């Protein structure tokens, strides 16, 4: 079968298509013929070769969907013909996150999904409901589950909340749709007026171009009559964190998710404590979070926003496209 593996090229890893053996099936595993995949900003970070962990030979990407073509002798939950998505952390199925679960991130420390077939434990997938196409389902495991955990599992978002969302990428547009579904007010920032108009059509209430208005924290304060946002989806990192803290409401939540501008951030500890704020670190979510999110999306008729679809044989173009940041929402890959 055809499979992509990361190979060192100059100062980074690039995905290279290789011929790979069909993997053996363990008794608790299922074999999935993959139909579609999606890329996340984290896949760019992994290919950037900035870690001590060797990724040589790693199958990249966490996100994909496919159909079960074979089941192991002990498989009881699932059957051949069902459509499924692998979960982001192979070992985080339910309950609280354990530090060792980090080692089970698909396409990170654990083999990923950018392969014609994969085998995986039957407990590490979710069943795709008929409402989602294979391509739509492929967008869900990382970006959507992250937005879900942040807003609802940790943030308890509701109709009285005001959420600030940074940018118009994958996590951001899922968060926008989820927040509007419960009636929260949404303030969104983007580098592009055109993308902001698109966000407005999805229900965003306040639009801020962060390139034209670098001090967007002040705009957020004005838009909230001086109160600030109750929830901030922190996707930027060092260049945005202080601004976020400035425009967070008393008792509000910073949902720390992204590192779009780097890894370290200065924190104003005095402001943090004086407004009784909470910073929550978010790392995607569990299988149970994923399943609850799918129920919610069906109840609210939410579909992923897909910007571009590349053929499997040209998967490297998905890497270049996400690096260009021209997209709005998700970038997918499928068979020709
Ligand atoms: N912690 C977790 O579990 C987790 C899970 C998923 C993703 N993440 C992280 O979350 C971030 C977003 O991931 P993604 O896959 O959604 O990325 P993405 O689809 O590539 O979206 C990137 C978008 O972010 C916006 N952006 C870039 N710099 C910005 C800035 N300084 N201020 C505001 N917006 C900015 C841009 O939107 P505009 O073009 O509209 O300006 C850009 O298009 C990444 O850092 C990723 O590593 C973390």
mmCIF file of N, CA and C and ligand atoms in Angstrom, residues 40-41 45 142 146 166-171 190-191 195 210 235 240 257-261 282-284 322 325 327, ligand 1:
data_model
loop_
_atom_site.group_PDB
_atom_site.id
_atom_site.type_symbol
_atom_site.label_atom_id
_atom_site.label_comp_id
_atom_site.label_asym_id
_atom_site.label_seq_id
_atom_site.Cartn_x
_atom_site.Cartn_y
_atom_site.Cartn_z
ATOM 1 N N UNK A 40 -3.425 19.826 10.136
ATOM 2 C CA UNK A 40 -3.508 20.840 11.186
ATOM 3 C C UNK A 40 -2.178 21.590 11.261
ATOM 4 N N UNK A 41 -2.228 22.777 11.863
ATOM 5 C CA UNK A 41 -1.012 23.566 12.050
ATOM 6 C C UNK A 41 0.037 22.743 12.808
ATOM 7 N N UNK A 45 4.269 22.082 12.632
ATOM 8 C CA UNK A 45 5.226 22.173 13.745
ATOM 9 C C UNK A 45 6.053 20.888 13.835
ATOM 10 N N UNK A 142 -8.796 16.549 15.660
ATOM 11 C CA UNK A 142 -7.924 17.479 16.394
ATOM 12 C C UNK A 142 -8.600 18.839 16.606
ATOM 13 N N UNK A 146 -10.612 19.969 20.035
ATOM 14 C CA UNK A 146 -9.915 20.986 20.842
ATOM 15 C C UNK A 146 -10.867 22.142 21.178
ATOM 16 N N UNK A 166 -9.295 33.890 18.001
ATOM 17 C CA UNK A 166 -8.202 34.489 17.221
ATOM 18 C C UNK A 166 -8.016 33.769 15.898
ATOM 19 N N UNK A 167 -8.153 34.514 14.800
ATOM 20 C CA UNK A 167 -7.912 33.966 13.465
ATOM 21 C C UNK A 167 -9.095 33.199 12.920
ATOM 22 N N UNK A 168 -8.918 32.672 11.700
ATOM 23 C CA UNK A 168 -10.012 31.990 10.998
ATOM 24 C C UNK A 168 -9.574 30.612 10.498
ATOM 25 N N UNK A 169 -8.657 29.976 11.236
ATOM 26 C CA UNK A 169 -8.186 28.637 10.864
ATOM 27 C C UNK A 169 -9.131 27.558 11.365
ATOM 28 N N UNK A 170 -8.610 26.328 11.432
ATOM 29 C CA UNK A 170 -9.434 25.172 11.767
ATOM 30 C C UNK A 170 -10.068 25.253 13.140
ATOM 31 N N UNK A 171 -9.270 25.400 14.191
ATOM 32 C CA UNK A 171 -9.809 25.463 15.556
ATOM 33 C C UNK A 171 -10.777 26.644 15.668
ATOM 34 N N UNK A 190 -8.870 38.679 12.739
ATOM 35 C CA UNK A 190 -8.247 38.086 11.555
ATOM 36 C C UNK A 190 -7.327 39.112 10.921
ATOM 37 N N UNK A 191 -6.405 38.612 10.106
ATOM 38 C CA UNK A 191 -5.523 39.516 9.348
ATOM 39 C C UNK A 191 -6.213 39.998 8.073
ATOM 40 N N UNK A 195 -11.802 37.502 5.163
ATOM 41 C CA UNK A 195 -12.054 36.375 6.067
ATOM 42 C C UNK A 195 -13.010 36.783 7.200
ATOM 43 N N UNK A 210 -6.685 42.291 13.128
ATOM 44 C CA UNK A 210 -5.581 42.471 14.091
ATOM 45 C C UNK A 210 -4.341 43.089 13.462
ATOM 46 N N UNK A 235 -4.921 31.423 20.703
ATOM 47 C CA UNK A 235 -4.292 30.624 19.643
ATOM 48 C C UNK A 235 -2.941 31.194 19.241
ATOM 49 N N UNK A 240 0.151 37.418 21.474
ATOM 50 C CA UNK A 240 -1.256 37.727 21.754
ATOM 51 C C UNK A 240 -1.628 37.582 23.230
ATOM 52 N N UNK A 257 -4.428 27.345 23.882
ATOM 53 C CA UNK A 257 -4.429 26.281 22.870
ATOM 54 C C UNK A 257 -3.246 26.391 21.921
ATOM 55 N N UNK A 258 -2.983 27.625 21.438
ATOM 56 C CA UNK A 258 -2.122 27.728 20.265
ATOM 57 C C UNK A 258 -0.796 28.404 20.498
ATOM 58 N N UNK A 259 0.071 28.172 19.515
ATOM 59 C CA UNK A 259 1.437 28.694 19.555
ATOM 60 C C UNK A 259 1.790 29.272 18.182
ATOM 61 N N UNK A 260 0.834 29.998 17.584
ATOM 62 C CA UNK A 260 1.024 30.494 16.213
ATOM 63 C C UNK A 260 2.166 31.496 16.117
ATOM 64 N N UNK A 261 2.485 32.179 17.250
ATOM 65 C CA UNK A 261 3.581 33.163 17.188
ATOM 66 C C UNK A 261 4.781 32.712 18.028
ATOM 67 N N UNK A 282 -5.107 23.455 27.195
ATOM 68 C CA UNK A 282 -5.985 22.523 26.468
ATOM 69 C C UNK A 282 -5.147 21.636 25.555
ATOM 70 N N UNK A 283 -5.335 20.353 25.653
ATOM 71 C CA UNK A 283 -4.679 19.428 24.730
ATOM 72 C C UNK A 283 -5.750 18.529 24.108
ATOM 73 N N UNK A 284 -6.254 18.946 22.995
ATOM 74 C CA UNK A 284 -7.278 18.248 22.192
ATOM 75 C C UNK A 284 -8.400 17.716 23.087
ATOM 76 N N UNK A 322 -1.281 25.091 4.073
ATOM 77 C CA UNK A 322 -1.545 25.522 5.459
ATOM 78 C C UNK A 322 -0.445 26.485 5.915
ATOM 79 N N UNK A 325 -1.124 30.124 5.145
ATOM 80 C CA UNK A 325 -2.184 30.757 5.971
ATOM 81 C C UNK A 325 -3.227 31.476 5.114
ATOM 82 N N UNK A 327 -5.825 29.951 4.016
ATOM 83 C CA UNK A 327 -7.067 29.195 4.175
ATOM 84 C C UNK A 327 -8.007 29.807 5.212
HETATM 85 N N1 LIG B 1 -3.534 22.577 22.256
HETATM 86 C C1 LIG B 1 -4.135 21.808 21.356
HETATM 87 O O1 LIG B 1 -4.686 20.742 21.669
HETATM 88 C C2 LIG B 1 -4.199 22.273 19.941
HETATM 89 C C3 LIG B 1 -5.052 21.614 19.027
HETATM 90 C C4 LIG B 1 -5.152 22.132 17.736
HETATM 91 C C5 LIG B 1 -4.397 23.266 17.378
HETATM 92 N N2 LIG B 1 -3.574 23.814 18.289
HETATM 93 C C6 LIG B 1 -2.818 25.037 17.969
HETATM 94 O O2 LIG B 1 -3.757 26.066 17.687
HETATM 95 C C7 LIG B 1 -3.245 26.925 16.699
HETATM 96 C C8 LIG B 1 -4.216 26.959 15.535
HETATM 97 O O3 LIG B 1 -4.227 25.679 14.915
HETATM 98 P P1 LIG B 1 -5.050 25.431 13.576
HETATM 99 O O4 LIG B 1 -4.726 24.047 13.124
HETATM 100 O O5 LIG B 1 -6.442 25.847 13.772
HETATM 101 O O6 LIG B 1 -4.305 26.480 12.621
HETATM 102 P P2 LIG B 1 -4.639 26.974 11.170
HETATM 103 O O7 LIG B 1 -5.840 26.305 10.630
HETATM 104 O O8 LIG B 1 -3.365 26.895 10.401
HETATM 105 O O9 LIG B 1 -5.023 28.513 11.417
HETATM 106 C C9 LIG B 1 -4.045 29.500 11.476
HETATM 107 C C10 LIG B 1 -4.727 30.868 11.461
HETATM 108 O O10 LIG B 1 -4.455 31.529 12.675
HETATM 109 C C11 LIG B 1 -4.474 32.913 12.457
HETATM 110 N N3 LIG B 1 -3.324 33.578 13.069
HETATM 111 C C12 LIG B 1 -2.029 33.458 12.776
HETATM 112 N N4 LIG B 1 -1.309 34.309 13.523
HETATM 113 C C13 LIG B 1 -2.195 34.977 14.299
HETATM 114 C C14 LIG B 1 -2.099 36.001 15.258
HETATM 115 N N5 LIG B 1 -0.929 36.549 15.588
HETATM 116 N N6 LIG B 1 -3.222 36.443 15.850
HETATM 117 C C15 LIG B 1 -4.418 35.915 15.538
HETATM 118 N N7 LIG B 1 -4.577 34.945 14.619
HETATM 119 C C16 LIG B 1 -3.477 34.493 14.015
HETATM 120 C C17 LIG B 1 -4.511 33.149 10.976
HETATM 121 O O11 LIG B 1 -5.862 33.534 10.669
HETATM 122 P P3 LIG B 1 -6.170 34.771 9.730
HETATM 123 O O12 LIG B 1 -5.654 34.369 8.377
HETATM 124 O O13 LIG B 1 -7.648 34.920 9.798
HETATM 125 O O14 LIG B 1 -5.429 35.955 10.284
HETATM 126 C C18 LIG B 1 -4.179 31.777 10.409
HETATM 127 O O15 LIG B 1 -4.785 31.557 9.169
HETATM 128 C C19 LIG B 1 -1.864 26.385 16.349
HETATM 129 O O16 LIG B 1 -0.890 27.047 17.129
HETATM 130 C C20 LIG B 1 -1.929 24.922 16.751
HETATM 131 O O17 LIG B 1 -0.671 24.400 17.050
HETATM 132 C C21 LIG B 1 -3.452 23.337 19.552
#
